[in-house]
mmCIF file of C-alpha atoms in Angstrom:
data_model
loop_
_atom_site.group_PDB
_atom_site.id
_atom_site.type_symbol
_atom_site.label_atom_id
_atom_site.label_comp_id
_atom_site.label_asym_id
_atom_site.label_seq_id
_atom_site.Cartn_x
_atom_site.Cartn_y
_atom_site.Cartn_z
ATOM 1 C CA MET A 4 30.381 -35.801 -4.691
ATOM 2 C CA THR A 5 32.365 -38.238 -6.839
ATOM 3 C CA GLU A 6 31.754 -38.516 -10.574
ATOM 4 C CA LEU A 7 30.034 -41.894 -10.131
ATOM 5 C CA SER A 8 27.849 -40.556 -7.302
ATOM 6 C CA ALA A 9 26.807 -37.630 -9.488
ATOM 7 C CA LEU A 10 25.885 -40.001 -12.329
ATOM 8 C CA ILE A 11 23.856 -42.158 -9.929
ATOM 9 C CA ALA A 12 21.938 -39.110 -8.662
ATOM 10 C CA ARG A 13 21.247 -38.044 -12.237
ATOM 11 C CA ALA A 14 20.114 -41.543 -13.211
ATOM 12 C CA LEU A 15 17.728 -41.654 -10.248
ATOM 13 C CA ASP A 16 16.043 -38.407 -11.317
ATOM 14 C CA ASP A 17 16.006 -39.329 -15.007
ATOM 15 C CA MET A 18 14.403 -42.705 -14.371
ATOM 16 C CA CYS A 19 11.820 -41.344 -11.956
ATOM 17 C CA GLU A 20 10.621 -38.876 -14.597
ATOM 18 C CA TYR A 21 10.549 -41.579 -17.256
ATOM 19 C CA GLN A 22 8.631 -44.076 -15.116
ATOM 20 C CA GLU A 23 5.944 -41.510 -14.309
ATOM 21 C CA ARG A 24 4.680 -42.166 -17.827
ATOM 22 C CA PHE A 25 3.430 -45.651 -16.921
ATOM 23 C CA THR A 26 -0.238 -45.881 -17.922
ATOM 24 C CA ARG A 27 -3.054 -48.421 -18.098
ATOM 25 C CA ASP A 28 -5.908 -48.311 -20.605
ATOM 26 C CA PRO A 29 -7.978 -51.466 -19.954
ATOM 27 C CA GLY A 30 -10.571 -50.329 -22.497
ATOM 28 C CA HIS A 31 -7.981 -50.984 -25.181
ATOM 29 C CA ALA A 32 -6.226 -53.781 -23.256
ATOM 30 C CA GLN A 33 -3.084 -51.653 -23.167
ATOM 31 C CA VAL A 34 -0.360 -51.120 -20.579
ATOM 32 C CA SER A 35 2.306 -48.637 -21.666
ATOM 33 C CA LEU A 36 5.564 -47.176 -20.422
ATOM 34 C CA ALA A 37 6.531 -43.940 -22.171
ATOM 35 C CA GLY A 38 4.335 -44.996 -25.080
ATOM 36 C CA ILE A 39 5.862 -48.489 -25.362
ATOM 37 C CA PRO A 40 3.226 -51.265 -25.014
ATOM 38 C CA HIS A 41 3.854 -53.867 -22.312
ATOM 39 C CA ALA A 42 2.040 -56.919 -20.925
ATOM 40 C CA LEU A 43 2.033 -57.745 -17.210
ATOM 41 C CA VAL A 44 3.099 -61.315 -16.429
ATOM 42 C CA PRO A 45 3.203 -62.917 -12.944
ATOM 43 C CA THR A 46 6.754 -63.435 -11.707
ATOM 44 C CA HIS A 47 5.971 -67.022 -10.742
ATOM 45 C CA VAL A 48 5.119 -67.816 -14.367
ATOM 46 C CA VAL A 49 8.388 -66.313 -15.637
ATOM 47 C CA ALA A 50 10.623 -67.604 -12.853
ATOM 48 C CA SER A 51 9.160 -71.065 -12.246
ATOM 49 C CA ASP A 52 6.505 -72.217 -14.698
ATOM 50 C CA LEU A 53 8.202 -71.123 -17.926
ATOM 51 C CA PRO A 54 11.648 -72.524 -17.019
ATOM 52 C CA ARG A 55 10.031 -75.822 -16.036
ATOM 53 C CA GLU A 56 8.193 -76.007 -19.381
ATOM 54 C CA LEU A 57 11.422 -75.201 -21.223
ATOM 55 C CA VAL A 58 13.267 -77.975 -19.404
ATOM 56 C CA GLU A 59 10.554 -80.429 -20.482
ATOM 57 C CA ILE A 60 10.741 -79.260 -24.103
ATOM 58 C CA LEU A 61 14.446 -78.482 -24.563
ATOM 59 C CA GLY A 62 16.263 -80.173 -21.705
ATOM 60 C CA ALA A 63 18.100 -78.879 -18.651
ATOM 61 C CA GLU A 64 21.102 -77.586 -20.609
ATOM 62 C CA LEU A 65 19.243 -75.434 -23.155
ATOM 63 C CA ALA A 66 16.451 -74.061 -20.951
ATOM 64 C CA PRO A 67 18.673 -71.556 -19.058
ATOM 65 C CA ALA A 68 20.085 -70.279 -22.369
ATOM 66 C CA VAL A 69 16.572 -69.560 -23.641
ATOM 67 C CA MET A 70 15.707 -67.645 -20.468
ATOM 68 C CA TYR A 71 18.955 -65.684 -20.841
ATOM 69 C CA ARG A 72 18.146 -64.830 -24.472
ATOM 70 C CA PHE A 73 14.617 -63.843 -23.451
ATOM 71 C CA GLY A 74 15.976 -61.475 -20.793
ATOM 72 C CA ARG A 75 18.533 -60.068 -23.237
ATOM 73 C CA LEU A 76 15.831 -59.166 -25.750
ATOM 74 C CA ILE A 77 13.846 -57.376 -23.042
ATOM 75 C CA GLY A 78 16.925 -55.479 -21.851
ATOM 76 C CA LEU A 79 17.812 -54.430 -25.399
ATOM 77 C CA SER A 80 14.275 -53.194 -26.031
ATOM 78 C CA HIS A 81 13.959 -51.305 -22.750
ATOM 79 C CA ALA A 82 17.359 -49.666 -23.176
ATOM 80 C CA ALA A 83 16.774 -48.572 -26.773
ATOM 81 C CA ALA A 84 13.402 -47.048 -25.876
ATOM 82 C CA PHE A 85 14.789 -45.226 -22.834
ATOM 83 C CA PHE A 86 17.841 -43.802 -24.602
ATOM 84 C CA ALA A 87 15.751 -42.601 -27.532
ATOM 85 C CA ASP A 88 13.108 -41.024 -25.301
ATOM 86 C CA ARG A 89 15.616 -39.261 -23.031
ATOM 87 C CA LYS A 90 17.962 -38.421 -25.930
ATOM 88 C CA ILE A 91 20.968 -40.031 -24.224
ATOM 89 C CA GLY A 92 23.464 -40.617 -27.008
ATOM 90 C CA MET A 93 26.600 -42.708 -27.373
ATOM 91 C CA THR A 94 28.690 -39.753 -26.188
ATOM 92 C CA GLU A 95 27.678 -40.769 -22.624
ATOM 93 C CA PRO A 96 28.363 -44.526 -22.539
ATOM 94 C CA GLN A 97 28.995 -44.755 -18.787
ATOM 95 C CA TYR A 98 25.746 -42.986 -18.017
ATOM 96 C CA ARG A 99 23.890 -45.226 -20.454
ATOM 97 C CA VAL A 100 25.225 -48.304 -18.623
ATOM 98 C CA LEU A 101 24.437 -46.843 -15.214
ATOM 99 C CA THR A 102 20.787 -46.146 -15.988
ATOM 100 C CA GLY A 103 20.276 -49.897 -16.446
ATOM 101 C CA PRO A 104 20.096 -50.755 -12.736
ATOM 102 C CA PHE A 105 17.385 -48.164 -12.174
ATOM 103 C CA HIS A 106 15.188 -49.486 -14.976
ATOM 104 C CA PHE A 107 15.986 -53.008 -13.705
ATOM 105 C CA ALA A 108 14.449 -52.055 -10.356
ATOM 106 C CA TRP A 109 11.449 -50.239 -11.827
ATOM 107 C CA ALA A 110 10.710 -53.240 -14.041
ATOM 108 C CA GLY A 111 10.684 -55.513 -10.985
ATOM 109 C CA TYR A 112 13.754 -57.646 -11.744
ATOM 110 C CA GLY A 113 15.768 -56.745 -8.632
ATOM 111 C CA ASP A 114 17.946 -54.059 -7.108
ATOM 112 C CA VAL A 115 21.631 -53.434 -7.822
ATOM 113 C CA GLN A 116 24.681 -52.718 -5.708
ATOM 114 C CA LEU A 117 27.864 -52.015 -7.646
ATOM 115 C CA LEU A 118 31.019 -53.756 -6.400
ATOM 116 C CA LEU A 119 33.425 -53.076 -9.281
ATOM 117 C CA TRP A 120 32.852 -50.311 -11.819
ATOM 118 C CA GLU A 121 35.247 -50.457 -14.790
ATOM 119 C CA PRO A 122 33.028 -49.823 -17.868
ATOM 120 C CA LYS A 123 35.827 -49.380 -20.423
ATOM 121 C CA LEU A 124 34.712 -49.283 -24.046
ATOM 122 C CA ASP A 125 36.861 -52.228 -25.114
ATOM 123 C CA GLU A 126 37.546 -55.833 -24.165
ATOM 124 C CA ASP A 127 38.481 -54.731 -20.618
ATOM 125 C CA PHE A 128 34.872 -53.728 -19.828
ATOM 126 C CA LEU A 129 33.975 -55.054 -16.365
ATOM 127 C CA VAL A 130 31.147 -54.358 -13.941
ATOM 128 C CA LEU A 131 30.529 -56.537 -10.895
ATOM 129 C CA TRP A 132 27.231 -56.167 -9.053
ATOM 130 C CA GLU A 133 24.915 -57.870 -6.582
ATOM 131 C CA SER A 134 21.189 -58.006 -5.920
ATOM 132 C CA ASP A 135 19.488 -59.150 -2.739
ATOM 133 C CA ASN A 136 15.949 -59.345 -4.162
ATOM 134 C CA SER A 137 15.989 -60.899 -7.633
ATOM 135 C CA PHE A 138 12.475 -62.206 -8.253
ATOM 136 C CA SER A 139 13.843 -65.337 -9.944
ATOM 137 C CA ALA A 140 15.863 -66.265 -6.857
ATOM 138 C CA ARG A 141 12.903 -65.477 -4.602
ATOM 139 C CA GLU A 142 10.531 -67.680 -6.584
ATOM 140 C CA ALA A 143 13.098 -70.482 -6.729
ATOM 141 C CA LEU A 144 13.469 -70.390 -2.945
ATOM 142 C CA ASN A 145 9.693 -70.383 -2.499
ATOM 143 C CA ASP A 146 9.474 -73.476 -4.713
ATOM 144 C CA GLY A 147 12.244 -75.246 -2.829
ATOM 145 C CA HIS A 148 14.752 -75.140 -5.702
ATOM 146 C CA ARG A 149 18.399 -74.812 -4.722
ATOM 147 C CA SER A 150 20.118 -74.087 -8.006
ATOM 148 C CA ARG A 151 21.199 -70.947 -9.875
ATOM 149 C CA ALA A 152 18.036 -69.196 -11.053
ATOM 150 C CA CYS A 153 18.664 -65.675 -12.387
ATOM 151 C CA HIS A 154 19.180 -66.399 -16.086
ATOM 152 C CA LEU A 155 16.550 -63.807 -17.026
ATOM 153 C CA GLN A 156 18.216 -61.112 -14.910
ATOM 154 C CA ALA A 157 21.638 -61.893 -16.358
ATOM 155 C CA GLY A 158 20.276 -61.685 -19.888
ATOM 156 C CA TYR A 159 18.470 -58.415 -19.174
ATOM 157 C CA ALA A 160 21.669 -56.818 -17.865
ATOM 158 C CA ALA A 161 23.601 -58.092 -20.889
ATOM 159 C CA GLY A 162 21.028 -56.650 -23.271
ATOM 160 C CA TRP A 163 20.971 -53.243 -21.580
ATOM 161 C CA ALA A 164 24.764 -52.970 -21.390
ATOM 162 C CA SER A 165 25.172 -54.098 -25.015
ATOM 163 C CA GLU A 166 22.713 -51.462 -26.205
ATOM 164 C CA ALA A 167 24.368 -48.868 -23.964
ATOM 165 C CA THR A 168 27.909 -49.443 -25.209
ATOM 166 C CA GLY A 169 27.669 -51.008 -28.648
ATOM 167 C CA LEU A 170 29.859 -53.828 -27.306
ATOM 168 C CA PRO A 171 28.914 -57.538 -27.169
ATOM 169 C CA ILE A 172 28.443 -57.711 -23.403
ATOM 170 C CA ASP A 173 27.725 -61.003 -21.652
ATOM 171 C CA VAL A 174 26.697 -61.492 -18.035
ATOM 172 C CA GLN A 175 27.371 -64.503 -15.843
ATOM 173 C CA GLU A 176 25.821 -65.156 -12.463
ATOM 174 C CA ILE A 177 28.599 -66.038 -10.030
ATOM 175 C CA ALA A 178 26.413 -66.871 -7.026
ATOM 176 C CA CYS A 179 22.660 -66.986 -6.415
ATOM 177 C CA ARG A 180 20.435 -66.570 -3.355
ATOM 178 C CA ALA A 181 18.627 -69.695 -4.495
ATOM 179 C CA GLU A 182 21.831 -71.576 -3.648
ATOM 180 C CA GLY A 183 21.713 -70.329 -0.056
ATOM 181 C CA VAL A 184 24.008 -67.273 -0.125
ATOM 182 C CA SER A 185 22.997 -63.714 0.822
ATOM 183 C CA TYR A 186 23.144 -62.090 -2.615
ATOM 184 C CA CYS A 187 22.964 -62.916 -6.287
ATOM 185 C CA ARG A 188 26.253 -61.766 -7.804
ATOM 186 C CA PHE A 189 26.802 -61.014 -11.497
ATOM 187 C CA ALA A 190 29.813 -60.185 -13.678
ATOM 188 C CA MET A 191 29.272 -58.097 -16.832
ATOM 189 C CA ALA A 192 32.104 -58.257 -19.340
ATOM 190 C CA HIS A 193 32.988 -58.259 -23.020
ATOM 191 C CA ARG A 194 31.919 -61.536 -24.616
ATOM 192 C CA ASP A 195 35.520 -62.380 -25.568
ATOM 193 C CA ARG A 196 36.812 -61.875 -22.024
ATOM 194 C CA VAL A 197 34.016 -62.984 -19.710
ATOM 195 C CA SER A 198 35.423 -66.493 -19.207
ATOM 196 C CA LEU A 199 38.823 -65.046 -18.374
ATOM 197 C CA TRP A 200 37.332 -62.570 -15.899
ATOM 198 C CA MET A 201 35.526 -65.382 -14.111
ATOM 199 C CA ARG A 202 38.921 -66.678 -12.971
ATOM 200 C CA ASP A 203 39.905 -63.293 -11.513
ATOM 201 C CA PRO A 204 39.929 -63.470 -7.673
ATOM 202 C CA ARG A 205 38.676 -59.869 -7.509
ATOM 203 C CA LEU A 206 35.229 -61.151 -8.515
ATOM 204 C CA HIS A 207 34.964 -63.661 -5.678
ATOM 205 C CA ARG A 208 35.674 -61.674 -2.519
ATOM 206 C CA PRO A 209 33.189 -61.311 0.364
ATOM 207 C CA THR A 210 30.877 -58.343 -0.137
ATOM 208 C CA LYS A 211 32.311 -56.461 2.836
ATOM 209 C CA GLN A 212 35.686 -56.263 1.071
ATOM 210 C CA TYR A 213 34.259 -54.065 -1.714
ATOM 211 C CA LYS A 214 33.414 -50.395 -1.662
ATOM 212 C CA VAL A 215 29.727 -50.981 -2.290
ATOM 213 C CA MET A 216 27.866 -48.316 -4.284
ATOM 214 C CA PRO A 217 24.048 -48.669 -4.300
ATOM 215 C CA ALA A 218 22.627 -48.054 -7.784
ATOM 216 C CA SER A 219 18.966 -48.631 -7.021
ATOM 217 C CA MET A 220 15.722 -46.899 -6.171
ATOM 218 C CA PRO A 221 15.204 -45.884 -2.517
ATOM 219 C CA ARG A 222 13.207 -48.418 -0.527
ATOM 220 C CA ALA A 223 9.971 -47.403 1.132
ATOM 221 C CA ALA A 224 10.090 -47.176 4.916
ATOM 222 C CA SER A 225 8.653 -50.166 6.719
ATOM 223 C CA ALA A 226 5.254 -49.670 8.315
#
């Protein structure tokens, strides 16, 4: 087993144990994960209704940035709570980054397949990944929208990776299922280098040209 495969197996077990502590107490109007209060919100509201309201209020240019910031705050919060609960310190930065995709799936944002894994703790940090079931892309397709939709997912990944590494990580969506392709593809990089990375041809190859490494929860067998 490679080092990355071993980390993925560990992350799978760690996240499964953590997510077992999801509880509901309707008598106190409380939903909690590992003691952290949450509120359940329909994906259609987050992926379609809220962005539409933001466009009306702020305009088409600012609305995606707000959704990105919203996702980033959620990712930061989820990551900080998980690392503190599991006592995963900054001595394990790669593992901290890698646990993000598993929480991403448990939280319902999408799955993750790693295409490039270069999580260096400097400006050369780079992780390229894809998802074939982002809820934002799914809702956009259901509504007939054909534009890039996963601002919330990109922000969430940026927040988790920033909390994991202590670096200012940004995430850009390179392609989206809502635009008619097979996967949503994202590049995670240091804020000062993300624009430069976007011009790197390594980020724009067909999926079959990468050594794909699933970093997601197992899918239930079809009935």
